[in-house]
C-alpha cells in the first residue's frame, strides 16, 4: 500500500542553492531526499509547492512524498529532524489521501519580503535587505495598490514562460508593516511567477526611496513586457511563509498557537 | 606622532573561534588585524575590552589601536567595513587620548543571554538557546536576585584564576524580559569572570525549569568552589552588548538614536 505524506518545513536558505536539485550547488531538496534515503534505505523523491531560489528562506514550505505507510507521522518528524542539518527543520508531517499534491492542490501562497533600515548590522545580511534610512513606507503602501487584483505579470518575471502558459496572477493582499527598524511586505496571491515577488519588492523599494513614481510602475505593469522591469531585490529578504490548501489538506505547526 | 583610536564593533560570532587569536581556528581579532595590515601595509595589534568565547556574539565590543593619525575616523570606518566580512561590522571609530585603554578603562559591562521557546526554528540555532515551553520566567526573576550585589563568584567560573586575582564582581542589574517566544536576560556588572554569564544563565534556566531551587543556587554561590556549578549555557545565546567608560571615552553608534 502506498501512503502519501504531507510535510510542513522551514529553512534558512542562506547556505543553499535554492530548493531544486542542481549540479552546481547543494539544494534543500537534495538534502531532504538524502535524509529520506537514510530512513527508507532507498531513493524517495519529494515534490514541493514550488521551488525557492538560492538564498531564499521558508517558514512554511510544503512538500509531499509517498512511502509504504509503516512509519508514523511523529516517527518521520523525529527521524527527519535528527538527520537534517539545523538550518532545515520539519514542523509537521501528516498522512494525506493520494489526491493531495503539494503544488497542484495549492490555493494561495504568502511570501514576505523583509527590509531593514539598520546600518552595519552583522546579524541582518543573511536575512534582510538593507534600505535607506529615509524610505517612505506610506509611499510604498500607496504604490503597492497598483499590483492588487488580477493582472498579467509578464513584466514582473525574468523566466522564460512558454507563450501558452498563463502569466495572470491574482494578488489578493499586500500589507506593509513596520517593526522597529524593519519593514515587512506581505504578499498574498493565488500564485506567483518566478522572481515576481522580488521584482515587485524592488519596485516598491524604489518607490519608497523616491526613485519611481506610481505612473511609472503602472506603465511597467501595463507593458506586459519581460524587459520592462530591470530590478530584482536580493534573495536574502524573501520568505515563503504559507501555502494554503483546501481545508481537508490544511497543515500547521502545532506549536504556533 | 602616535594616535590612539577607539572602535565600536558588532559581530555574529557563530563562524569564529572567539575573539582571541589562536592556532586552531579563525578568530575575530585575527580577521580585524589582517584588515589593518591591508590598510597600514604593516602589522597593527588591537586590544579589546575583553575576549569573547567561540560562538559568542557582540553588538557593542570595543577595542583600541595605535596608528600615525593620518587616516580620519570616517576613513577607518569605511576602509574597515569594505575589507571586513559582513559578519563583522565597525559601528564607530573615534580618536582618543593615549590614556584610554579598551580593557583597563572599562567601568561596566553589559551581556545579554537570549533564550527562545520556539521549537524547530531554523533561524534560531546560531543566535538563541532553546528552552522548554513551560519555563517560568517569574521563578527565574526571583532566583536572579541571589546574584545581585558584590560576591565572590569563584563558583561561577571554570577559568584557572590565580589565587591572588580578585574573583569578586559586583552585579548591578539583572533584568529578564519577554519578547514573543524569546526571553532575554540582561546582566550589568563592573566586570565578569570567564564563563560567568553563561554559568549564571544556565543556573537561571534550570531554576525556571524547576530543576534548581533558590536554596541550591544560594549554596552554589556561597561555596566559592570551582566545582560547585557544573552547568554552562551554550555560547550561541550570549551577546556582549555594551562596555561603559568614563564620559570622555563614551562611544556609541550614531545610527542608534
Coordinates of C-alpha atoms in Angstrom, one line a residue:
Chain A
X1 CA 0.0 0.0 0.0
X2 CA 1.3 3.4 -0.9
X3 CA 0.7 6.2 1.6
X4 CA 1.1 9.9 0.8
X5 CA 2.5 12.2 3.4
X6 CA 2.4 16.0 3.5
X7 CA 5.2 17.8 5.2
X8 CA 5.4 21.4 6.6
X9 CA 9.0 22.7 6.5
X10 CA 11.1 25.7 7.5
X11 CA 14.6 26.5 6.3
X12 CA 17.3 29.2 6.4
X13 CA 18.1 29.3 2.7
X14 CA 21.4 31.2 3.0
X15 CA 23.6 28.2 2.6
X16 CA 21.6 26.6 -0.2
X17 CA 21.4 26.9 -4.0
X18 CA 17.6 27.1 -3.7
X19 CA 15.0 24.3 -3.4
X20 CA 15.6 22.4 -6.6
X21 CA 18.3 19.9 -7.2
X22 CA 21.1 21.1 -9.5
X23 CA 24.6 20.3 -10.4
X24 CA 26.4 23.4 -9.2
X25 CA 25.5 23.5 -5.5
X26 CA 23.7 21.9 -2.7
X27 CA 19.9 22.3 -2.7
X28 CA 17.3 21.9 0.1
X29 CA 15.5 19.2 -1.9
X30 CA 18.7 17.2 -2.2
X31 CA 19.5 17.4 1.5
X32 CA 16.0 16.2 2.4
X33 CA 16.0 13.4 -0.2
X34 CA 19.3 12.2 1.2
X35 CA 17.7 12.1 4.7
X36 CA 14.9 10.0 3.3
X37 CA 17.4 7.7 1.7
X38 CA 18.8 7.0 5.2
X39 CA 15.4 6.4 6.6
X40 CA 13.9 4.3 3.8
X41 CA 17.2 2.7 2.6
X42 CA 16.1 3.6 -0.9
X43 CA 15.6 6.7 -3.0
X44 CA 12.5 8.8 -2.2
X45 CA 11.6 11.8 -4.3
X46 CA 9.8 14.7 -2.8
X47 CA 7.6 17.3 -4.5
X48 CA 7.3 20.8 -3.2
X49 CA 4.6 23.5 -3.5
X50 CA 7.1 25.3 -5.7
X51 CA 10.8 26.0 -5.8
X52 CA 12.5 28.8 -4.0
X53 CA 15.6 30.4 -5.4
X54 CA 19.1 30.4 -4.0
X55 CA 19.3 32.2 -0.6
X56 CA 15.5 32.4 -0.3
X57 CA 14.1 31.3 3.1
X58 CA 10.9 29.4 4.0
X59 CA 8.9 29.4 7.2
X60 CA 6.1 27.4 5.7
X61 CA 7.2 25.4 2.6
X62 CA 5.1 22.3 1.9
X63 CA 6.1 19.1 0.1
X64 CA 4.7 15.6 -0.3
X65 CA 6.2 12.1 -0.6
X66 CA 5.0 8.6 -1.0
X67 CA 6.1 5.6 1.2
X68 CA 4.8 2.3 2.4
X69 CA 3.0 3.8 5.4
X70 CA 4.9 1.9 8.1
X71 CA 6.4 4.9 9.7
X72 CA 4.1 7.2 11.8
X73 CA 3.8 11.0 11.3
X74 CA 5.6 11.5 14.5
X75 CA 8.2 8.9 13.5
X76 CA 9.1 10.9 10.4
X77 CA 9.2 14.2 12.3
X78 CA 11.7 12.8 14.8
X79 CA 13.8 10.9 12.2
X80 CA 14.0 13.8 9.8
X81 CA 14.9 16.4 12.4
X82 CA 17.6 14.1 13.7
X83 CA 19.2 13.6 10.3
X84 CA 18.7 17.1 8.8
X85 CA 21.0 20.0 9.5
X86 CA 19.8 22.6 11.9
X87 CA 19.0 25.1 9.1
X88 CA 16.3 22.8 7.8
X89 CA 13.5 21.9 10.2
X90 CA 10.4 19.8 9.8
X91 CA 7.5 21.4 11.6
X92 CA 4.8 18.8 10.8
X93 CA 4.2 15.5 9.0
X94 CA 0.6 14.5 8.1
X95 CA -0.8 11.4 6.3
X96 CA -3.0 12.6 3.4
X97 CA -5.0 11.0 0.6
X98 CA -3.3 10.4 -2.7
X99 CA -5.3 13.2 -4.2
X100 CA -3.1 15.7 -2.4
X101 CA -0.4 17.3 -4.5
X102 CA 1.9 19.9 -2.8
X103 CA 1.9 22.0 -6.0
X104 CA -1.4 21.4 -7.8
X105 CA -3.5 21.4 -4.7
X106 CA -2.2 24.8 -3.5
X107 CA -4.9 27.5 -3.5
X108 CA -2.9 30.5 -2.2
X109 CA 0.6 31.5 -1.3
X110 CA 2.1 34.0 1.0
X111 CA 5.5 35.4 0.6
X112 CA 7.1 38.1 2.8
X113 CA 9.9 40.4 1.8
X114 CA 11.8 41.9 4.8
X115 CA 13.7 45.1 4.7
X116 CA 15.8 46.8 7.4
X117 CA 17.0 50.4 7.9
X118 CA 19.7 49.1 10.2
X119 CA 23.2 50.1 9.2
X120 CA 26.2 47.9 9.7
X121 CA 24.3 45.1 11.3
X122 CA 26.2 41.8 11.2
X123 CA 23.0 39.9 12.0
X124 CA 21.0 41.2 9.0
X125 CA 22.9 40.4 5.9
X126 CA 21.6 36.8 5.6
X127 CA 18.0 37.6 6.4
X128 CA 17.0 41.2 5.4
X129 CA 17.6 43.7 2.6
X130 CA 19.2 47.0 3.6
X131 CA 17.3 50.1 2.6
X132 CA 17.8 53.8 3.1
X133 CA 17.0 55.3 6.4
X134 CA 14.5 57.8 4.9
X135 CA 12.5 55.3 2.9
X136 CA 8.8 56.4 2.9
X137 CA 6.6 53.4 3.9
X138 CA 3.4 55.3 3.1
X139 CA 4.5 55.9 -0.5
X140 CA 5.3 52.2 -0.7
X141 CA 1.8 51.3 0.6
X142 CA 0.2 53.6 -2.0
X143 CA 2.3 52.2 -4.8
X144 CA 1.5 48.6 -3.7
X145 CA -2.1 49.1 -4.6
X146 CA -1.2 49.0 -8.3
X147 CA -0.5 45.3 -8.0
X148 CA -3.7 44.3 -6.3
X149 CA -6.2 42.2 -8.3
X150 CA -5.8 40.1 -11.4
X151 CA -3.1 41.2 -13.8
X152 CA -0.8 39.8 -16.5
X153 CA 2.5 40.0 -14.7
X154 CA 4.7 39.3 -17.7
X155 CA 6.7 42.5 -16.8
X156 CA 7.5 41.1 -13.4
X157 CA 9.3 37.9 -14.3
X158 CA 12.6 37.1 -15.9
X159 CA 11.6 33.5 -16.5
X160 CA 11.2 32.1 -20.0
X161 CA 7.5 31.3 -19.7
X162 CA 6.0 29.4 -22.7
X163 CA 3.6 31.5 -24.7
X164 CA 0.7 29.3 -23.8
X165 CA 1.3 29.4 -20.1
X166 CA -0.8 31.9 -18.1
X167 CA 1.0 34.9 -16.7
X168 CA -2.1 36.2 -15.0
X169 CA -2.0 36.1 -11.2
X170 CA -4.4 37.5 -8.7
X171 CA -2.7 39.5 -5.9
X172 CA -5.2 39.3 -3.1
X173 CA -3.5 41.3 -0.4
X174 CA -0.3 43.4 0.2
X175 CA 0.3 44.6 3.7
X176 CA 3.3 46.6 4.7
X177 CA 4.2 46.8 8.4
X178 CA 7.0 48.3 10.4
X179 CA 8.7 46.5 13.4
X180 CA 11.4 48.7 14.9
X181 CA 13.9 49.4 12.1
X182 CA 12.5 46.6 9.9
X183 CA 9.8 46.8 7.2
X184 CA 7.9 43.7 6.2
X185 CA 6.0 43.5 2.9
X186 CA 3.5 40.7 2.9
X187 CA 2.1 39.4 -0.5
X188 CA -0.8 37.0 -0.8
X189 CA -1.9 35.6 -4.2
X190 CA -3.2 32.6 -6.0
X191 CA 0.4 32.1 -7.1
X192 CA 3.4 34.0 -8.2
X193 CA 5.6 33.8 -11.3
X194 CA 9.3 33.2 -10.9
X195 CA 11.1 36.3 -9.4
X196 CA 7.7 38.1 -9.2
X197 CA 7.8 38.9 -5.5
X198 CA 11.4 40.1 -5.6
X199 CA 10.8 42.3 -8.7
X200 CA 7.6 43.8 -7.1
X201 CA 9.6 44.4 -3.9
X202 CA 12.4 46.0 -5.8
X203 CA 9.9 48.4 -7.5
X204 CA 8.2 49.2 -4.1
X205 CA 11.6 49.9 -2.5
X206 CA 12.4 52.3 -5.4
X207 CA 9.0 54.0 -4.9
X208 CA 9.7 54.4 -1.2
X209 CA 13.1 55.9 -2.0
X210 CA 11.5 58.4 -4.4
X211 CA 13.1 56.9 -7.5
X212 CA 10.0 55.6 -9.2
X213 CA 6.5 57.2 -9.5
X214 CA 3.2 55.4 -9.4
X215 CA 2.7 56.3 -13.0
X216 CA 6.0 54.6 -14.0
X217 CA 5.1 51.5 -12.0
X218 CA 1.6 51.4 -13.6
X219 CA 3.3 51.7 -17.1
X220 CA 5.6 48.8 -16.2
X221 CA 2.7 46.6 -15.3
X222 CA 0.7 47.6 -18.4
X223 CA 3.7 46.9 -20.7
X224 CA 3.4 43.1 -20.3
X225 CA 7.0 43.0 -21.4
X226 CA 9.8 40.9 -19.8
X227 CA 12.2 43.8 -20.4
X228 CA 10.0 46.4 -18.7
X229 CA 11.4 45.9 -15.1
X230 CA 15.1 45.7 -14.7
X231 CA 15.2 45.5 -10.9
X232 CA 15.3 42.4 -8.7
X233 CA 15.5 42.6 -4.9
X234 CA 18.1 40.3 -3.3
X235 CA 17.2 36.8 -2.3
X236 CA 18.1 37.2 1.4
X237 CA 15.0 39.3 2.2
X238 CA 12.5 36.8 0.8
X239 CA 10.5 34.2 2.8
X240 CA 7.9 31.6 1.7
X241 CA 5.6 32.0 4.6
X242 CA 2.5 30.0 3.9
X243 CA 0.9 27.7 1.3
X244 CA -2.9 27.5 1.7
X245 CA -4.8 24.3 0.7
X246 CA -8.4 23.3 0.8
X247 CA -9.5 22.7 4.5
X248 CA -9.0 18.9 4.3
X249 CA -5.3 19.5 3.4
X250 CA -4.7 22.3 5.9
X251 CA -1.4 21.9 7.7
X252 CA 0.1 23.9 10.5
X253 CA 2.8 23.8 13.2
X254 CA 1.1 22.8 16.5
X255 CA 3.5 24.9 18.5
X256 CA 2.4 28.1 16.6
X257 CA -0.8 28.6 18.6
Chain B
X1 CA 53.1 61.1 16.4
X2 CA 51.1 58.2 17.6
X3 CA 47.4 58.5 17.7
X4 CA 45.1 56.1 19.6
X5 CA 41.8 55.2 18.2
X6 CA 38.8 53.6 19.9
X7 CA 36.5 51.4 17.9
X8 CA 32.9 50.2 18.5
X9 CA 32.3 46.8 16.8
X10 CA 29.5 44.3 16.3
X11 CA 29.9 40.7 15.2
X12 CA 28.0 37.5 14.6
X13 CA 30.3 35.1 16.4
X14 CA 28.9 31.9 15.0
X15 CA 31.7 31.3 12.4
X16 CA 34.6 32.3 14.7
X17 CA 36.7 30.7 17.4
X18 CA 36.1 33.6 19.7
X19 CA 37.8 37.0 19.9
X20 CA 41.3 36.0 20.7
X21 CA 43.9 34.8 18.2
X22 CA 44.6 31.1 18.4
X23 CA 46.1 28.4 16.3
X24 CA 43.1 26.0 15.9
X25 CA 40.6 28.4 14.2
X26 CA 39.9 31.8 12.8
X27 CA 39.3 34.5 15.5
X28 CA 37.6 37.9 15.2
X29 CA 40.8 39.6 16.4
X30 CA 42.8 37.9 13.6
X31 CA 40.4 38.9 10.9
X32 CA 40.5 42.6 12.0
X33 CA 44.2 42.7 12.4
X34 CA 44.5 41.3 8.8
X35 CA 42.2 44.1 7.7
X36 CA 44.5 46.7 9.4
X37 CA 47.5 45.1 7.7
X38 CA 45.9 45.8 4.3
X39 CA 45.2 49.4 5.3
X40 CA 48.5 50.2 7.1
X41 CA 50.8 47.9 5.0
X42 CA 52.2 46.8 8.3
X43 CA 51.1 44.7 11.3
X44 CA 48.8 46.5 13.8
X45 CA 47.8 44.9 17.0
X46 CA 44.4 45.6 18.6
X47 CA 43.3 45.4 22.2
X48 CA 39.7 44.6 23.1
X49 CA 37.7 45.3 26.3
X50 CA 37.9 41.6 26.9
X51 CA 37.7 38.4 24.9
X52 CA 34.5 36.6 23.9
X53 CA 34.5 32.8 23.6
X54 CA 33.8 30.8 20.4
X55 CA 30.3 31.4 19.0
X56 CA 29.6 34.4 21.3
X57 CA 28.2 37.5 19.6
X58 CA 28.8 41.2 20.2
X59 CA 26.7 44.2 19.5
X60 CA 29.0 46.5 21.4
X61 CA 32.5 45.2 21.6
X62 CA 35.2 47.9 22.0
X63 CA 38.9 47.8 21.0
X64 CA 41.7 50.3 20.6
X65 CA 44.7 50.5 18.3
X66 CA 47.5 53.0 17.7
X67 CA 48.5 54.5 14.3
X68 CA 50.2 57.5 12.8
X69 CA 47.0 59.5 12.8
X70 CA 46.9 60.2 9.1
X71 CA 43.6 58.4 8.5
X72 CA 40.4 60.0 9.7
X73 CA 37.8 58.3 11.9
X74 CA 35.4 58.1 8.9
X75 CA 38.3 56.9 6.7
X76 CA 38.8 53.9 9.0
X77 CA 35.1 53.2 9.3
X78 CA 34.8 53.0 5.5
X79 CA 38.1 51.1 4.9
X80 CA 37.4 48.5 7.6
X81 CA 33.8 47.8 6.6
X82 CA 34.9 47.4 3.0
X83 CA 37.6 44.9 3.9
X84 CA 35.9 43.0 6.8
X85 CA 33.4 40.2 6.1
X86 CA 29.7 41.0 6.5
X87 CA 29.5 39.2 9.9
X88 CA 31.9 41.8 11.5
X89 CA 30.9 45.4 11.3
X90 CA 32.5 48.6 12.6
X91 CA 29.9 50.9 14.1
X92 CA 32.2 53.8 15.1
X93 CA 35.8 54.9 15.1
X94 CA 36.9 57.7 17.5
X95 CA 40.3 59.4 18.1
X96 CA 41.1 59.2 21.8
X97 CA 43.9 60.2 24.2
X98 CA 46.6 57.7 24.9
X99 CA 45.2 57.3 28.4
X100 CA 42.3 55.3 27.0
X101 CA 42.7 51.5 27.2
X102 CA 39.8 49.3 26.0
X103 CA 40.2 46.9 28.8
X104 CA 41.6 48.9 31.8
X105 CA 39.4 51.9 31.2
X106 CA 36.1 49.9 31.2
X107 CA 33.8 50.8 34.1
X108 CA 30.9 48.5 33.4
X109 CA 29.8 45.7 31.0
X110 CA 26.5 44.5 29.8
X111 CA 26.0 41.0 28.5
X112 CA 22.6 39.6 27.3
X113 CA 21.7 36.0 27.2
X114 CA 18.9 35.2 24.8
X115 CA 16.6 32.2 25.1
X116 CA 13.7 31.0 22.9
X117 CA 10.8 28.7 23.4
X118 CA 10.5 28.3 19.6
X119 CA 10.7 24.7 18.5
X120 CA 12.3 23.6 15.3
X121 CA 13.2 27.1 14.2
X122 CA 16.0 27.1 11.6
X123 CA 16.7 30.8 12.3
X124 CA 17.4 30.4 16.0
X125 CA 20.2 27.9 16.4
X126 CA 23.0 30.4 15.7
X127 CA 21.6 33.1 17.9
X128 CA 19.4 31.8 20.8
X129 CA 19.3 28.9 23.3
X130 CA 16.3 26.6 23.1
X131 CA 14.4 26.2 26.4
X132 CA 11.3 24.4 27.5
X133 CA 8.0 25.8 26.6
X134 CA 6.8 25.9 30.2
X135 CA 9.9 27.7 31.6
X136 CA 8.7 30.0 34.4
X137 CA 10.1 33.5 33.9
X138 CA 9.0 34.8 37.3
X139 CA 10.9 32.0 39.1
X140 CA 13.9 33.0 37.0
X141 CA 13.5 36.6 38.1
X142 CA 13.3 35.7 41.8
X143 CA 16.3 33.4 41.5
X144 CA 18.3 36.1 39.7
X145 CA 18.2 38.3 42.8
X146 CA 20.7 36.0 44.5
X147 CA 23.4 37.2 42.2
X148 CA 22.8 40.9 42.7
X149 CA 25.5 42.9 44.6
X150 CA 29.1 42.1 45.3
X151 CA 30.0 38.5 45.6
X152 CA 33.0 36.2 45.2
X153 CA 32.0 34.3 42.0
X154 CA 34.6 31.6 42.2
X155 CA 31.8 29.0 41.8
X156 CA 30.7 30.6 38.5
X157 CA 33.9 30.3 36.5
X158 CA 35.8 27.4 35.0
X159 CA 38.9 29.5 34.4
X160 CA 42.1 28.9 36.2
X161 CA 42.3 32.2 38.1
X162 CA 45.5 32.8 40.0
X163 CA 44.9 32.8 43.8
X164 CA 45.8 36.5 44.1
X165 CA 43.4 37.6 41.4
X166 CA 40.1 39.0 42.6
X167 CA 37.1 36.9 41.9
X168 CA 34.7 39.5 43.5
X169 CA 32.4 41.1 41.0
X170 CA 29.5 43.5 41.5
X171 CA 26.4 42.6 39.6
X172 CA 24.5 45.8 39.4
X173 CA 21.4 44.8 37.5
X174 CA 19.7 41.7 36.1
X175 CA 16.6 42.3 34.0
X176 CA 14.6 39.5 32.4
X177 CA 12.2 40.4 29.6
X178 CA 10.0 38.5 27.2
X179 CA 9.6 39.4 23.6
X180 CA 7.2 37.0 21.8
X181 CA 8.6 33.5 22.3
X182 CA 12.0 34.8 23.3
X183 CA 13.4 35.6 26.8
X184 CA 16.3 38.0 27.3
X185 CA 18.4 38.0 30.4
X186 CA 20.4 41.3 30.8
X187 CA 23.4 41.3 33.1
X188 CA 25.2 44.5 34.1
X189 CA 28.3 44.4 36.3
X190 CA 31.7 46.0 36.9
X191 CA 33.0 43.0 35.1
X192 CA 32.6 39.3 34.7
X193 CA 34.8 36.3 35.2
X194 CA 35.3 33.9 32.3
X195 CA 32.1 31.8 31.6
X196 CA 30.3 33.7 34.5
X197 CA 27.4 34.9 32.4
X198 CA 26.9 31.5 30.7
X199 CA 27.1 29.7 34.1
X200 CA 24.7 32.1 35.8
X201 CA 22.3 31.8 32.8
X202 CA 22.5 28.0 32.9
X203 CA 21.5 28.1 36.6
X204 CA 18.7 30.6 36.0
X205 CA 17.3 28.4 33.1
X206 CA 17.4 25.4 35.5
X207 CA 15.6 27.4 38.1
X208 CA 12.9 28.4 35.6
X209 CA 12.5 24.7 34.6
X210 CA 12.0 23.7 38.2
X211 CA 15.3 21.8 38.4
X212 CA 17.1 24.0 40.9
X213 CA 15.8 25.8 44.0
X214 CA 16.8 29.2 45.2
X215 CA 18.4 27.5 48.2
X216 CA 20.5 25.3 46.0
X217 CA 21.6 28.3 44.0
X218 CA 22.5 30.3 47.1
X219 CA 24.6 27.3 48.3
X220 CA 26.4 27.2 45.0
X221 CA 27.3 30.9 45.3
X222 CA 28.3 30.5 48.9
X223 CA 30.6 27.5 48.1
X224 CA 33.2 29.7 46.3
X225 CA 34.3 26.5 44.7
X226 CA 35.1 26.0 41.1
X227 CA 33.4 22.6 41.2
X228 CA 30.1 23.8 42.7
X229 CA 28.4 24.6 39.3
X230 CA 28.6 22.1 36.6
X231 CA 26.3 23.9 34.1
X232 CA 27.4 26.2 31.3
X233 CA 24.8 27.6 28.9
X234 CA 25.7 27.3 25.1
X235 CA 27.7 30.2 23.6
X236 CA 25.2 31.0 20.8
X237 CA 22.8 32.7 23.2
X238 CA 25.4 35.2 24.6
X239 CA 25.9 38.8 23.4
X240 CA 28.4 41.4 24.6
X241 CA 26.1 44.4 24.4
X242 CA 27.9 47.3 25.9
X243 CA 31.1 48.4 27.5
X244 CA 30.7 51.6 29.6
X245 CA 33.7 54.0 30.0
X246 CA 34.1 57.4 31.8
X247 CA 32.1 60.1 29.9
X248 CA 35.1 61.4 28.0
X249 CA 35.6 57.9 26.4
X250 CA 31.9 57.2 25.8
X251 CA 31.3 55.7 22.4
X252 CA 28.0 54.9 20.6
X253 CA 26.7 54.1 17.2
X254 CA 25.2 57.4 15.7
X255 CA 22.5 55.5 13.9
X256 CA 21.1 54.0 17.1
X257 CA 19.3 57.1 18.2

